[in-house]
Tab-separated table of C-alpha atoms in Angstrom:
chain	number	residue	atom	x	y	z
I	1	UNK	CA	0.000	0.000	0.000
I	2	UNK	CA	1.114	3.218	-0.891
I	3	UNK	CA	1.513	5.820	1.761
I	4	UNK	CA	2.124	9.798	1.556
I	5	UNK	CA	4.398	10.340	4.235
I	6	UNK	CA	3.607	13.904	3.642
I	7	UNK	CA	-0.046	12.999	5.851
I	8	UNK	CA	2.484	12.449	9.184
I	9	UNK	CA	3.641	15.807	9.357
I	10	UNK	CA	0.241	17.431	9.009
I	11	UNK	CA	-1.263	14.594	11.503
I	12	UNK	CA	1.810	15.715	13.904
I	13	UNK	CA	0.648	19.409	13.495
I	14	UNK	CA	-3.282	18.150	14.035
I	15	UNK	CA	-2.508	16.354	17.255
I	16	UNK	CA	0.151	18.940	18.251
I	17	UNK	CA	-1.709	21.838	18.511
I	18	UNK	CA	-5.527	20.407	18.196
I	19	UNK	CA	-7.155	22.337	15.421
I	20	UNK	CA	-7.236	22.445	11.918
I	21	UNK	CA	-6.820	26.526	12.000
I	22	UNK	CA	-3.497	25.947	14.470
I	23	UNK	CA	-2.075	23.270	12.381
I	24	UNK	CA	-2.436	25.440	9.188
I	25	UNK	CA	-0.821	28.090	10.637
I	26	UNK	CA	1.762	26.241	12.093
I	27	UNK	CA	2.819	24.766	8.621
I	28	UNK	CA	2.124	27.656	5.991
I	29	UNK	CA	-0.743	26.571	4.692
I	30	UNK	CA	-4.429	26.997	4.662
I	31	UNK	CA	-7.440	25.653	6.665
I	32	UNK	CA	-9.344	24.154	3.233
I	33	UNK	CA	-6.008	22.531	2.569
I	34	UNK	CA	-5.587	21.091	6.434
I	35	UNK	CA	-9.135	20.397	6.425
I	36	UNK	CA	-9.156	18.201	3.369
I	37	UNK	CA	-5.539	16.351	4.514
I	38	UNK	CA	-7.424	15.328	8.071
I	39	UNK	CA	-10.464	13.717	5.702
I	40	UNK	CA	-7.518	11.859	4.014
I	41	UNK	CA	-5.959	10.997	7.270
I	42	UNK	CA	-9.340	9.544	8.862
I	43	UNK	CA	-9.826	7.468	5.536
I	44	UNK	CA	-6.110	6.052	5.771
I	45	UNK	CA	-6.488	5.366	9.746
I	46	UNK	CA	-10.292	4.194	9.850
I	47	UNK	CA	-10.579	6.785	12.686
I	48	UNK	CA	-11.594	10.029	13.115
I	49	UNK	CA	-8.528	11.431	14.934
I	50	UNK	CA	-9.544	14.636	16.456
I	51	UNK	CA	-13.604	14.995	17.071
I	52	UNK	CA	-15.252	18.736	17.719
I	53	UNK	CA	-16.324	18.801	21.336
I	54	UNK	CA	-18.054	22.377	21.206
I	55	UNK	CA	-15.520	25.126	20.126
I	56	UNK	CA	-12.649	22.771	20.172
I	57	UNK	CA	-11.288	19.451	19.246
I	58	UNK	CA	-10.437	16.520	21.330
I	59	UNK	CA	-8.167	13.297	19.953
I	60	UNK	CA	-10.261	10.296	19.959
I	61	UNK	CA	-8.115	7.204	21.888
I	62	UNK	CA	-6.680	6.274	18.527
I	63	UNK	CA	-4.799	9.640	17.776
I	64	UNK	CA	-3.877	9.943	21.596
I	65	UNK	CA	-2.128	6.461	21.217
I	66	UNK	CA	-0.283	7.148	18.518
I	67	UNK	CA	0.885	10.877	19.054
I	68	UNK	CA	4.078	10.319	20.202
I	69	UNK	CA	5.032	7.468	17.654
I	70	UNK	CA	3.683	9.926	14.803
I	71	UNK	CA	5.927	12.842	16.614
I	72	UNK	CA	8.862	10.770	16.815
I	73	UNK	CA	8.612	9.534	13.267
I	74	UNK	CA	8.570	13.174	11.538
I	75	UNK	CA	11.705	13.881	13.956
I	76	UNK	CA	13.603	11.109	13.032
I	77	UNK	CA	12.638	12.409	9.268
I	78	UNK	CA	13.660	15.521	9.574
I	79	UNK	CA	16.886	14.691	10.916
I	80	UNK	CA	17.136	12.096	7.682
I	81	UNK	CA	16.579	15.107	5.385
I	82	UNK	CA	18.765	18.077	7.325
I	83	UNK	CA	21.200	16.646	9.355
I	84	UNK	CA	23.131	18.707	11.700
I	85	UNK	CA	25.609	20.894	10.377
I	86	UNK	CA	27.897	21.261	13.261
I	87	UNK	CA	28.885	17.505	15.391
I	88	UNK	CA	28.120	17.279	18.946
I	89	UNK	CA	32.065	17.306	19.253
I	90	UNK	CA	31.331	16.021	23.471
I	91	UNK	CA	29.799	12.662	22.012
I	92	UNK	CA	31.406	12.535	18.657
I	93	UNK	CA	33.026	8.771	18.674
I	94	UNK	CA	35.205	8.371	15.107
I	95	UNK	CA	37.855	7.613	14.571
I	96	UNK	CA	39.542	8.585	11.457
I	97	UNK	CA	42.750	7.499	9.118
I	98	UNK	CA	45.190	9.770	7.717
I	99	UNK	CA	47.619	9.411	4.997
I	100	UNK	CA	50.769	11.938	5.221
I	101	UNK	CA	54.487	12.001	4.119
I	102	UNK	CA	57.065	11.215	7.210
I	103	UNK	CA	58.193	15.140	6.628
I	104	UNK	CA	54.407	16.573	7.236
I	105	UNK	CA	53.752	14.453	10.059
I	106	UNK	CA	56.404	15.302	12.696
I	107	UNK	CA	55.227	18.723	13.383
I	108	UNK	CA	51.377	18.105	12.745
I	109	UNK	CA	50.741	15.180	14.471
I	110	UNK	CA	51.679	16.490	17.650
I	111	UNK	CA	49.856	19.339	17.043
I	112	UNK	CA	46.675	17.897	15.358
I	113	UNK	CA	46.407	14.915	18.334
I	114	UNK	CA	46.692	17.498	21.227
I	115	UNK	CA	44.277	19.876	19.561
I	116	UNK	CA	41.521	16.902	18.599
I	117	UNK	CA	41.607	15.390	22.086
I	118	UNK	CA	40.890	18.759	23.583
I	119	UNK	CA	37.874	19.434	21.789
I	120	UNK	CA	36.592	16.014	21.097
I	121	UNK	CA	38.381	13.401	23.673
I	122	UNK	CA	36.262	10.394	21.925
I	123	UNK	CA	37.712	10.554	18.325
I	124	UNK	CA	40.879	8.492	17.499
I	125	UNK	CA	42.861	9.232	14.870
I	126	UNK	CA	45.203	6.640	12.837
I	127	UNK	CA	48.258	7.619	10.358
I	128	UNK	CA	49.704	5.754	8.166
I	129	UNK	CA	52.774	6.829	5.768
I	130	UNK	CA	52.552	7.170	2.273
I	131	UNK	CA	52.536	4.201	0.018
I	132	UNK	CA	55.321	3.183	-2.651
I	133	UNK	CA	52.569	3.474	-5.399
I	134	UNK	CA	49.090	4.871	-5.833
I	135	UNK	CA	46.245	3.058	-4.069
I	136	UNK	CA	42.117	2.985	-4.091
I	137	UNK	CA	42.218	4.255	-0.362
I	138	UNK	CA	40.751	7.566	-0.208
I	139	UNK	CA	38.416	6.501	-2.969
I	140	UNK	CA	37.054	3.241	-1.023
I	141	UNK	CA	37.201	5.117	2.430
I	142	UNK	CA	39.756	3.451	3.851
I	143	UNK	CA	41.643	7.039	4.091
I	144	UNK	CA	39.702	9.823	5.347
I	145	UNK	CA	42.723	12.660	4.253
I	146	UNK	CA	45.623	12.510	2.262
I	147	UNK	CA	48.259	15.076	3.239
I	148	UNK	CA	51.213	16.036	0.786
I	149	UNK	CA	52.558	17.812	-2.312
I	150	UNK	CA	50.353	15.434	-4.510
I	151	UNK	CA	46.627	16.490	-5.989
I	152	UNK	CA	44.706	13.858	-7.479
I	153	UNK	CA	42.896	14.696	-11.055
I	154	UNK	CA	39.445	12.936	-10.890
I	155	UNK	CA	36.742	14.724	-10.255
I	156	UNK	CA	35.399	12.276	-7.578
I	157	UNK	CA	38.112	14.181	-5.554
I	158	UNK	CA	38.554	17.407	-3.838
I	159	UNK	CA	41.941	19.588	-2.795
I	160	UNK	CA	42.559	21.955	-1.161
I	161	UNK	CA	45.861	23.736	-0.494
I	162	UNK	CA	46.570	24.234	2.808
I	163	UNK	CA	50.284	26.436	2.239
I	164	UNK	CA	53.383	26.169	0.715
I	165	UNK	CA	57.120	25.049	1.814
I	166	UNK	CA	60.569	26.686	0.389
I	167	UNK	CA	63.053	24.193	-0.699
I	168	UNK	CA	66.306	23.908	1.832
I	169	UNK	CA	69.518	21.973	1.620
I	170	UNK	CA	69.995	20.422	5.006
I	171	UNK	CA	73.828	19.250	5.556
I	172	UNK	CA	75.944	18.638	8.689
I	173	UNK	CA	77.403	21.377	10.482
I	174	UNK	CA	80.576	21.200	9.548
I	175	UNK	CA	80.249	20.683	6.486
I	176	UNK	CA	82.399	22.430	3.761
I	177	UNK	CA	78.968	23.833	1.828
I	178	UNK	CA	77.813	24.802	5.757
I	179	UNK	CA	79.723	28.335	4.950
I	180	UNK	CA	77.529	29.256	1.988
I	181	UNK	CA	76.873	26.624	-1.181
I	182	UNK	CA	76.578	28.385	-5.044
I	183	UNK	CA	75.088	26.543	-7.901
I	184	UNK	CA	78.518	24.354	-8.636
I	185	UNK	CA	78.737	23.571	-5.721
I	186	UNK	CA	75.804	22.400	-5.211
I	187	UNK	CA	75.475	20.019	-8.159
I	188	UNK	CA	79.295	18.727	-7.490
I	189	UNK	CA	78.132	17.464	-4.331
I	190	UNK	CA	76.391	13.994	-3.232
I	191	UNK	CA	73.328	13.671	-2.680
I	192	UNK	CA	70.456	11.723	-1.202
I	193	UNK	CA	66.950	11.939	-2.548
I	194	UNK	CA	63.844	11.126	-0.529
I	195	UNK	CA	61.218	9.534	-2.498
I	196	UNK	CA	58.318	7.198	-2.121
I	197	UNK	CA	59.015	5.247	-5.116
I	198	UNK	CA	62.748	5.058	-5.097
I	199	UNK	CA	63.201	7.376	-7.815
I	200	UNK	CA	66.571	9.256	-7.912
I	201	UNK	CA	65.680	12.161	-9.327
I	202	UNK	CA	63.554	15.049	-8.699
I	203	UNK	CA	61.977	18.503	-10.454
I	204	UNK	CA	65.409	20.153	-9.221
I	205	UNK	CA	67.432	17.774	-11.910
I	206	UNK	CA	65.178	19.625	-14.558
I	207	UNK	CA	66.697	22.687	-13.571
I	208	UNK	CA	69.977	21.816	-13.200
I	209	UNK	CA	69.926	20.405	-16.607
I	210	UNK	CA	68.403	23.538	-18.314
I	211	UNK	CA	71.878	25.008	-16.814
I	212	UNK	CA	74.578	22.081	-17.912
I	213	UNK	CA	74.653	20.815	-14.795
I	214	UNK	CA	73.798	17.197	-13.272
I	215	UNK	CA	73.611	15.972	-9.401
I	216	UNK	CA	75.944	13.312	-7.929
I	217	UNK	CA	72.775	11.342	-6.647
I	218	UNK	CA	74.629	8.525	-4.087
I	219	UNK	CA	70.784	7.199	-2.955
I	220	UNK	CA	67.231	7.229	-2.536
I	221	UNK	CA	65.714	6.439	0.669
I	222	UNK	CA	61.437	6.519	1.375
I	223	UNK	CA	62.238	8.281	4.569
I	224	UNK	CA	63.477	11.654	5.504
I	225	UNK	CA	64.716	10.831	8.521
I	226	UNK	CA	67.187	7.972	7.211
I	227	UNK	CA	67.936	10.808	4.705
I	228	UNK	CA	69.094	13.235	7.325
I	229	UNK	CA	70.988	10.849	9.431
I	230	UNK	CA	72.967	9.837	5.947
I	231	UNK	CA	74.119	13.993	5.878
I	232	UNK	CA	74.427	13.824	9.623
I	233	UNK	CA	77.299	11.162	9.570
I	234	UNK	CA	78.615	11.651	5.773
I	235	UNK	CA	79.038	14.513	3.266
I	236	UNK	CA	75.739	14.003	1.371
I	237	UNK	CA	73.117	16.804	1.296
I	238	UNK	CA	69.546	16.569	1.177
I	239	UNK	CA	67.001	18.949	-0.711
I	240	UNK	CA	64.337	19.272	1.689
I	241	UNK	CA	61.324	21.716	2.453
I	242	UNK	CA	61.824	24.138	5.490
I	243	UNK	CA	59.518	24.039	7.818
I	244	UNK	CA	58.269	20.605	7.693
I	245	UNK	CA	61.449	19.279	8.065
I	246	UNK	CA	63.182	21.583	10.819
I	247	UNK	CA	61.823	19.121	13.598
I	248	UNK	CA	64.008	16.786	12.457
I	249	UNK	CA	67.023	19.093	10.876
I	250	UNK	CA	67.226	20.311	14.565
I	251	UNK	CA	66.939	17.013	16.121
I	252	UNK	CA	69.996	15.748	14.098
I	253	UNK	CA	72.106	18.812	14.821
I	254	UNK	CA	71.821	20.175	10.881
I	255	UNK	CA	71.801	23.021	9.098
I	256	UNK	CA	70.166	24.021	6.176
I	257	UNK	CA	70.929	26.580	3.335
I	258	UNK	CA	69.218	27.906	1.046
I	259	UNK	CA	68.436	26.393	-2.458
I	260	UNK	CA	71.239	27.996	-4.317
I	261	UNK	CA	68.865	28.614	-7.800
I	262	UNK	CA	65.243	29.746	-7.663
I	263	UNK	CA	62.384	26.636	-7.319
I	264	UNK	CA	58.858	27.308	-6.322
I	265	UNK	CA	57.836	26.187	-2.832
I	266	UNK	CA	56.350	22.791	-2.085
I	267	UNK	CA	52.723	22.565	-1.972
I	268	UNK	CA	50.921	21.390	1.071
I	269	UNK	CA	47.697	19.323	0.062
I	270	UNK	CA	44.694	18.219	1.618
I	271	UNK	CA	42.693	15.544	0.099
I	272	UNK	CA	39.560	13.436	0.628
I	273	UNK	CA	36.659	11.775	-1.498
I	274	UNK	CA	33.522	13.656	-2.549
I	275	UNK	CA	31.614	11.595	-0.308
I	276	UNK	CA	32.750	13.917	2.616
I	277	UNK	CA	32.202	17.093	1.849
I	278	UNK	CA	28.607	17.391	3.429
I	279	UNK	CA	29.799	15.134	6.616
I	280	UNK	CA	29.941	17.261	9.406
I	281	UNK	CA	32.473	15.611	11.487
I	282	UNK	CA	34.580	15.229	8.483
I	283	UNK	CA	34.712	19.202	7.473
I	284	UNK	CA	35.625	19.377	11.507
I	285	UNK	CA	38.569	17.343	10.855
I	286	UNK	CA	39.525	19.461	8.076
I	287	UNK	CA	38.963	22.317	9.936
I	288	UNK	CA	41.585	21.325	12.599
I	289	UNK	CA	43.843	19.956	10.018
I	290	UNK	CA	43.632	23.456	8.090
I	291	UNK	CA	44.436	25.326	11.957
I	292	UNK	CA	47.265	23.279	12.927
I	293	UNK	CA	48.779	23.673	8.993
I	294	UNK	CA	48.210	27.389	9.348
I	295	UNK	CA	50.070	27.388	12.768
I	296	UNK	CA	52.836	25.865	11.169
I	297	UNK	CA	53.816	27.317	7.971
């Protein structure tokens, strides 16, 4: 049997404020209209509902048994149709995955854990590294955010770009570049590259190229710290971003110089699934993602 659902909301006026004139009023429309809805209504239920008792209305058994179930049901629907826009961040209980280079996540994670367990001590976060190759993660949920330099092309995707990193050389102390390092000098050096897929080279070999000039590339590691202890104990350098990587340039006793030729900054990323971007608790996460980013570069 076919039911208009439409008939509980004006029932749930009816019995709410017990007349036809209230329950018109109530919901925009007019008495005729309300009138002719509560002749529906008694066909559908077999019952009269609400019966005239002088100059008012009274609910027959019937419409007094069911007024909360009918009042329930058209909350519960509205919530269906406009959920909340903002979480109840006290009760919120998610937990969520992130995906972020090894470089990103030693100053946010800090940072993003101490500010998500202030405001919402129930939701658990999870990160993993970045993968050697692409994977089906953020499109199959199993990755709420992606964090790097990388911005995915399909349109089931969104990005946004949360700031942007200068390129560094980080080195040892004493190191004979530590005194100031030109172009040369740069290129006649060894070097370590950090890359997910074990590539070893980067943008920064196009440029050296356009000027006649090629890298001494000794390695390529997946991890920027195994990069930086290399330069720590050996006379490699390592291209890195600034800011992201000072926690652990100052942790290994390094210094860093500037890139001796001019390369834009490193984008920072942030990227989920379409599926998201109406999810409250989700565009929370963002939120604090976006604060803690902004707080750092």
């Amino acid at each position: 049997m076919h039911v208009d659902l439409n008939l509980l909301t004006v029932l749930d006026a009816l019995l709410e404020e017990g007349s036809v004139m209230g329950a018109a009023e109530r919901l925009g429309l007019s008495s005729p209209a309300v009138s002719r809805t509560l002749g529906r209504l008694r066909k559908v239920t077999g019952d009269d509902l609400l019966v005239r008792t002088g100059h008012t209305m009274t609910p027959t058994p019937y419409a007094l048994a069911i007024r909360e179930d009918v009042h329930r049901l058209v909350r519960q629907a509205h919530d269906v149709l406009a959920p909340a826009r903002r979480p109840d961040l006290a009760t919120l209980e998610r937990t969520f995955t992130i995906q972020c280079h090894d470089a990103l996540a030693a100053p946010l994670v800090p940072a993003l854990v101490a500010r998500i367990q202030e405001r919402a001590p129930a939701v658990r976060l999870r990160f993993l590294g970045e993968h050697s190759a692409d994977t089906d993660d953020l499109r199959y949920g199993r990755v709420d955010l992606e964090l790097g330099g990388g911005r995915p092309d399909q349109p089931e995707f969104r990005s946004e770009t949360l700031g942007h990193d200068p390129l560094v050389v980080a080195m040892r102390q004493d190191h004979p570049c530590a005194g100031g390092l030109d172009l040369g000098g740069y290129a006649a050096r060894p070097h370590v590259v950090v890359s997910r897929r074990g590539r070893l080279t980067a943008p920064i070999d196009d440029v050296l190229a356009a000027q006649g000039l090629r890298r001494q590339v000794v390695a390529a590691v997946a991890s920027l710290p195994v990069a930086l202890l290399m330069a720590r104990g050996g006379e490699v350098l390592v291209t890195c971003t600034d800011l992201l990587s000072r926690p652990y340039v100052e942790a290994f006793g390094l210094v860093t110089r500037p890139l001796p030729v001019e390369f834009p900054a490193a984008v920072i990323s942030c990227d989920w699934h379409q599926r998201y971007d109406s999810d409250p608790a989700h565009a929370w996460l963002r939120d604090q993602v976006r604060a803690c980013l902004a707080e750092i570069v």
